[in-house]
Short mmCIF file of C-alpha atoms in Angstrom, two decimals:
data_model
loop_
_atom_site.label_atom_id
_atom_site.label_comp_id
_atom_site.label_asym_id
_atom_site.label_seq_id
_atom_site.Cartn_x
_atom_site.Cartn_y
_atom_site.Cartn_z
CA UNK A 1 -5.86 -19.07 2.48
CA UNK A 2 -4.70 -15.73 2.36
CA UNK A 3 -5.03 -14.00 -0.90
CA UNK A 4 -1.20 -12.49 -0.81
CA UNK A 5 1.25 -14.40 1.42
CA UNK A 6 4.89 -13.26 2.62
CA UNK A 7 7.18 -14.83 4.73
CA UNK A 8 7.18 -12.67 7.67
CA UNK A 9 10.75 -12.72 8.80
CA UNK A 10 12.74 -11.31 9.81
CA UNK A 11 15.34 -12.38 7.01
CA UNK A 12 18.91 -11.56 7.82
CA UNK A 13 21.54 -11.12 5.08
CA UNK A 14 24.92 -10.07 5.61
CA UNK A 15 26.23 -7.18 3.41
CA UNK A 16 26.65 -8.02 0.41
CA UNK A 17 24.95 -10.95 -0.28
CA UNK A 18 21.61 -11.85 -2.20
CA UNK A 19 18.17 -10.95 -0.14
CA UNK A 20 15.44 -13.40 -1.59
CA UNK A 21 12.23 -12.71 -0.96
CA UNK A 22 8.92 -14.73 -2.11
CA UNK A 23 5.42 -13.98 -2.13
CA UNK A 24 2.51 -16.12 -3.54
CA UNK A 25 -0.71 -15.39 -4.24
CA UNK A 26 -4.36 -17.24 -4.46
CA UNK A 27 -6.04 -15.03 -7.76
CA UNK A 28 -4.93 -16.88 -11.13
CA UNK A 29 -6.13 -14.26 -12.92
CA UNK A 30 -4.44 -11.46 -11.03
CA UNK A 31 -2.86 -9.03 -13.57
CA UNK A 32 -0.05 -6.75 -12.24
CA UNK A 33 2.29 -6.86 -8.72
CA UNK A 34 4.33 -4.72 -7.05
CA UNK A 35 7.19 -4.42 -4.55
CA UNK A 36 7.48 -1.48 -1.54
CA UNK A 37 9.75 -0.73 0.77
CA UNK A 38 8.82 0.49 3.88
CA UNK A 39 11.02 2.14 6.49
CA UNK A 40 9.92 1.76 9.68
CA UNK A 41 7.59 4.69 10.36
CA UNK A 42 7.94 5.65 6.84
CA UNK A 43 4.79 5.37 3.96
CA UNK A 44 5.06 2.30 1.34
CA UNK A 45 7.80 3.49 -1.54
CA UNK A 46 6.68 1.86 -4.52
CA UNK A 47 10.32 0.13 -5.82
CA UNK A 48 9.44 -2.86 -8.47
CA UNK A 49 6.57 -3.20 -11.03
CA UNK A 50 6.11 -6.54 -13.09
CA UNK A 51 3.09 -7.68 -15.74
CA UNK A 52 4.84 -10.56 -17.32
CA UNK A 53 6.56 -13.57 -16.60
CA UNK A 54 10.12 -13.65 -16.43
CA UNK A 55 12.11 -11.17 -14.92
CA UNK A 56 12.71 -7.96 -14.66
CA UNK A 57 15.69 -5.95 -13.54
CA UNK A 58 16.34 -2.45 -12.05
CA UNK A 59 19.62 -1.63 -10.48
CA UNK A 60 20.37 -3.92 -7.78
CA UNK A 61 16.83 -5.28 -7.90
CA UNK A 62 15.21 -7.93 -9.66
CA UNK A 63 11.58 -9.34 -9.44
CA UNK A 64 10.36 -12.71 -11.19
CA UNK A 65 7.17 -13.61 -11.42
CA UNK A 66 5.59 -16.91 -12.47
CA UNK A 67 2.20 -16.58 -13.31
CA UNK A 68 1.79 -20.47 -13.67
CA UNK A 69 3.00 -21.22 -10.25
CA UNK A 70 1.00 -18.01 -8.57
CA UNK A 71 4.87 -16.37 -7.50
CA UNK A 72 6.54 -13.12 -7.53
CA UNK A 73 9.69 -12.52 -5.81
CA UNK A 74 12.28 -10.13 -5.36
CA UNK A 75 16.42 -10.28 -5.35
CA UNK A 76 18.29 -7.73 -3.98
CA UNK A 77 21.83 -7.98 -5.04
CA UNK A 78 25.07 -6.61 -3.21
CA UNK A 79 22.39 -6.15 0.00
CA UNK A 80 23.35 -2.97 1.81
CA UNK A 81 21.96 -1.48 5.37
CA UNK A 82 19.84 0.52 4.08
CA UNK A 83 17.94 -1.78 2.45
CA UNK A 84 17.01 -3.12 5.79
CA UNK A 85 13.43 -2.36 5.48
CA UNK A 86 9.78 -4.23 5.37
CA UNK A 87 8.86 -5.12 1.72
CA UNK A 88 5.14 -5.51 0.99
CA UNK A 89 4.42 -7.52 -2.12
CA UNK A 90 1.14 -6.41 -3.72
CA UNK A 91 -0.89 -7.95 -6.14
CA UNK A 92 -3.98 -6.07 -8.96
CA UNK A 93 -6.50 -9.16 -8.96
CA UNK A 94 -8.47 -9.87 -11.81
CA UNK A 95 -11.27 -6.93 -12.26
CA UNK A 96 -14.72 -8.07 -12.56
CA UNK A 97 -15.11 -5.59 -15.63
CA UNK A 98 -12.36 -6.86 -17.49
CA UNK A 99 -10.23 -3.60 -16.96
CA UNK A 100 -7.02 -4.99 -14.93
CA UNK A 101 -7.43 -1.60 -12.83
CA UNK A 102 -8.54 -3.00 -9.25
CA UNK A 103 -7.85 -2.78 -6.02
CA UNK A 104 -4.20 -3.42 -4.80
CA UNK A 105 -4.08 -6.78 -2.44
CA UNK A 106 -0.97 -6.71 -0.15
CA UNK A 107 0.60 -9.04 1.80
CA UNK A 108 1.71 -8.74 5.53
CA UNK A 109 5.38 -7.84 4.86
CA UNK A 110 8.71 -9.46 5.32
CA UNK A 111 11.01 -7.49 7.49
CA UNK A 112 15.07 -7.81 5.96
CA UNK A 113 17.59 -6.71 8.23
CA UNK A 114 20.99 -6.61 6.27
CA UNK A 115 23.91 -6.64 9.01
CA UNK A 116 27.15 -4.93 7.85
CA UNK B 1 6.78 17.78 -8.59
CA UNK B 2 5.26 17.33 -4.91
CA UNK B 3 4.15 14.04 -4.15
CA UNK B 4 1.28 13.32 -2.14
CA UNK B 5 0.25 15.67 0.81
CA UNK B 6 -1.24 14.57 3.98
CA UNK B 7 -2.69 16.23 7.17
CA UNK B 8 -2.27 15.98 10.06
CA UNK B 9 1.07 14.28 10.18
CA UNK B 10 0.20 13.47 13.92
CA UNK B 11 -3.65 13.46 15.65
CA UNK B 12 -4.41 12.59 19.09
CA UNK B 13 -8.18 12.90 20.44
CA UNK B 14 -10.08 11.45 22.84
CA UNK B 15 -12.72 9.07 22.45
CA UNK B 16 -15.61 10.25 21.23
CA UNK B 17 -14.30 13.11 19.03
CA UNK B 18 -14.72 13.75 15.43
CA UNK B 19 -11.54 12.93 13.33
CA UNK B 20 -10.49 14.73 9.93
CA UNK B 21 -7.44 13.39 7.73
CA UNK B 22 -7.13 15.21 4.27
CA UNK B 23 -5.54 14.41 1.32
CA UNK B 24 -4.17 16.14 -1.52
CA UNK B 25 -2.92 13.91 -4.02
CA UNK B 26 -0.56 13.74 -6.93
CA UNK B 27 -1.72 16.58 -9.90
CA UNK B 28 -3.01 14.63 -12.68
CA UNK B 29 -3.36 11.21 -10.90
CA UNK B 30 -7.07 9.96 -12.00
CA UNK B 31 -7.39 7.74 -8.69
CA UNK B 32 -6.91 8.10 -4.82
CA UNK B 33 -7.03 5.38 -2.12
CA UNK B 34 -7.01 5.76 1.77
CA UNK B 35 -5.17 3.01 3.63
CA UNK B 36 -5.06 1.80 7.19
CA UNK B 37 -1.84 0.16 8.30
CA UNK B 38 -1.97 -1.29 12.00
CA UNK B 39 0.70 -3.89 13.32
CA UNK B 40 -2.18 -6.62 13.47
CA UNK B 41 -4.31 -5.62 10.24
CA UNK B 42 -1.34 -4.98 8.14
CA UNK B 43 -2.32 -2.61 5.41
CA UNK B 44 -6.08 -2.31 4.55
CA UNK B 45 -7.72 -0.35 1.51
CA UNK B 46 -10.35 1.42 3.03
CA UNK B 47 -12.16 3.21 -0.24
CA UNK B 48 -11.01 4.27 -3.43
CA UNK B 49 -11.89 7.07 -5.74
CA UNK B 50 -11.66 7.51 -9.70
CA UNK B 51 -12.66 10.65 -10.83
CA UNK B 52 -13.56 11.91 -8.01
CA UNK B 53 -16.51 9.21 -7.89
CA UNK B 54 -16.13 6.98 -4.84
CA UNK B 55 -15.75 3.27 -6.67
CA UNK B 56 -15.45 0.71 -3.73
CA UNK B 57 -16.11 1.27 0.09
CA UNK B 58 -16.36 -1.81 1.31
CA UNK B 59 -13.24 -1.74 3.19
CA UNK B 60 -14.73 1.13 5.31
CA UNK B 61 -15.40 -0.27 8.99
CA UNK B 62 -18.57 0.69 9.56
CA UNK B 63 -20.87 3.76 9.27
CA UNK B 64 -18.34 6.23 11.66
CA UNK B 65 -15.71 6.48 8.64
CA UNK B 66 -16.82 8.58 5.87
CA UNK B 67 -14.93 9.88 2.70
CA UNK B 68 -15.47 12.24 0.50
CA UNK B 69 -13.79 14.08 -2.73
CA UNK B 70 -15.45 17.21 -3.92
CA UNK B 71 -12.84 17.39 -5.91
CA UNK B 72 -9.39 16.13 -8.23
CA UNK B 73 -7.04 18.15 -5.76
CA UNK B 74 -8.81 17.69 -2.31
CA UNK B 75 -10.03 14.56 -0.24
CA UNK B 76 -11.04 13.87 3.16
CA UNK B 77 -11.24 10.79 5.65
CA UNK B 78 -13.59 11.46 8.56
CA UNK B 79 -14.45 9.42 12.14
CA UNK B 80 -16.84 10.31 13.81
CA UNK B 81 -17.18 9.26 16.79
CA UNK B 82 -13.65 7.99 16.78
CA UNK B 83 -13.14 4.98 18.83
CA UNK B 84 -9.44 3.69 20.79
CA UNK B 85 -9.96 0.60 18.01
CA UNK B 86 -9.24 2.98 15.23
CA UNK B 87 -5.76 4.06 16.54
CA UNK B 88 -3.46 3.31 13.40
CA UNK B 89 -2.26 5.15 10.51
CA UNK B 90 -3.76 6.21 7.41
CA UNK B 91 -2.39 6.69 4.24
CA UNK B 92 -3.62 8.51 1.44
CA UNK B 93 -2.05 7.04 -2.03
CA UNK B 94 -2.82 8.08 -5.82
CA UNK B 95 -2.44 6.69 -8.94
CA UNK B 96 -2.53 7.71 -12.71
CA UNK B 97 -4.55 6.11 -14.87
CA UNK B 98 -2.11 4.34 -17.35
CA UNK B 99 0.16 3.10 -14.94
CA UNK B 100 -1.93 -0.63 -13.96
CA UNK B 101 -2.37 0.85 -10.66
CA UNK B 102 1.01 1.59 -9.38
CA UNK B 103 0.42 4.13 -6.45
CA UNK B 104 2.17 6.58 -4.94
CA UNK B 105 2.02 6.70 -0.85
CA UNK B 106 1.99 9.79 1.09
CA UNK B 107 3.64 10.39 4.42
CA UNK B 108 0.72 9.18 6.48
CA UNK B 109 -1.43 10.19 9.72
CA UNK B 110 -0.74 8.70 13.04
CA UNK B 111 -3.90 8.59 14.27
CA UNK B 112 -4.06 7.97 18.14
CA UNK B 113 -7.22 7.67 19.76
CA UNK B 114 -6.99 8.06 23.50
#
């Protein structure tokens, strides 16, 4: 089992709509996660940070995360073109110190083309 | 403020040849991490640094990658001999300490290895 796993894609939206996109993860004890964006040919932009369950809402994003059920995910609302990017979903895991500051674990990516 | 500085942009060598990718990252950020992304791999942390104090290689390859960072403004990434396998790019990324690890990419070096 992969530690951090994304639906690869691609996931097509029209503009407009709601982009959903999941990511699980295999570390109970994992601490912190993050969303990027990537453009293609472009460096990971760090857009979403979330600690605690629930949600969590900036702008036209949103990210959930269920520590119980090992999920984070991410809702874009109103999707536009240029969102249509690859998000990486990346997960802190548990550090063996007891510090939460760790390596980041990412997954492979799920490509969203939105489609005006 | 700048963000995090990387060069070169673009490297092509031949096999055999000794790489250099350097890093400058984010002023005040207390760690630095060097990434390789390739379409198969995805993106892999290769090392990480805190303090200047390297605090997890395993990621590196094998003994032809090297990093070092003499100091808080200045790290470097180094192949040698480089090797068509390690045709990707890298990414340099830095964090601040009471963030819970949220890092900061820079622009990357496409490395091509002919």
């Amino acid at each position: 089992q992969k530690e951090v796993e994304q639906n690869s894609g691609p996931l097509s939206v029209p503009e407009g709509a709601i982009a959903s996109l999941n990511c699980t993860y295999s570390d109970r004890g994992s601490q912190s996660f993050f969303w990027y964006r990537q453009y293609s040919g472009k460096s990971p932009e760090l857009i979403m940070s979330i600690y605690s369950n629930g949600d969590k809402e900036d702008g036209r994003f949103t990210a959930q995360l269920n520590k119980a059920s090992q999920y984070v995910s991410l809702l874009i609302r109103d999707s536009q073109p240029s969102d249509s990017a690859t998000y990486l979903c990346a997960v802190n895991p548990r550090h063996a110190g007891g510090t939460s500051y760790g390596k980041l674990t990412f997954g492979q990516g799920t490509i969203l083309t939105v489609h005006p | 403020d700048a963000g995090v500085i990387q060069s070169p942009r673009h490297e092509v060598t031949e096999m055999g040849q000794e790489v250099t990718l350097r890093c400058k990252p984010i002023s005040g950020h207390d760690y630095l991490f060097w990434y390789r992304q390739t379409m198969m791999r995805g993106l892999e942390l290769l090392i990480y640094f805190n303090n200047n104090v390297p605090i997890d290689d395993s990621g590196m390859p094998e003994d032809r990658f090297s990093a070092k960072m003499p100091n808080a403004s200045f790290s470097t990434l180094k192949i040698q001999p480089s090797e068509p396998r390690d045709s990707a790019v890298y990414f340099c990324a830095s964090s601040p300490r009471d963030t819970d690890n949220e890092q900061f990419f820079g622009p990357g070096t496409r490395l091509t290895v002919l």
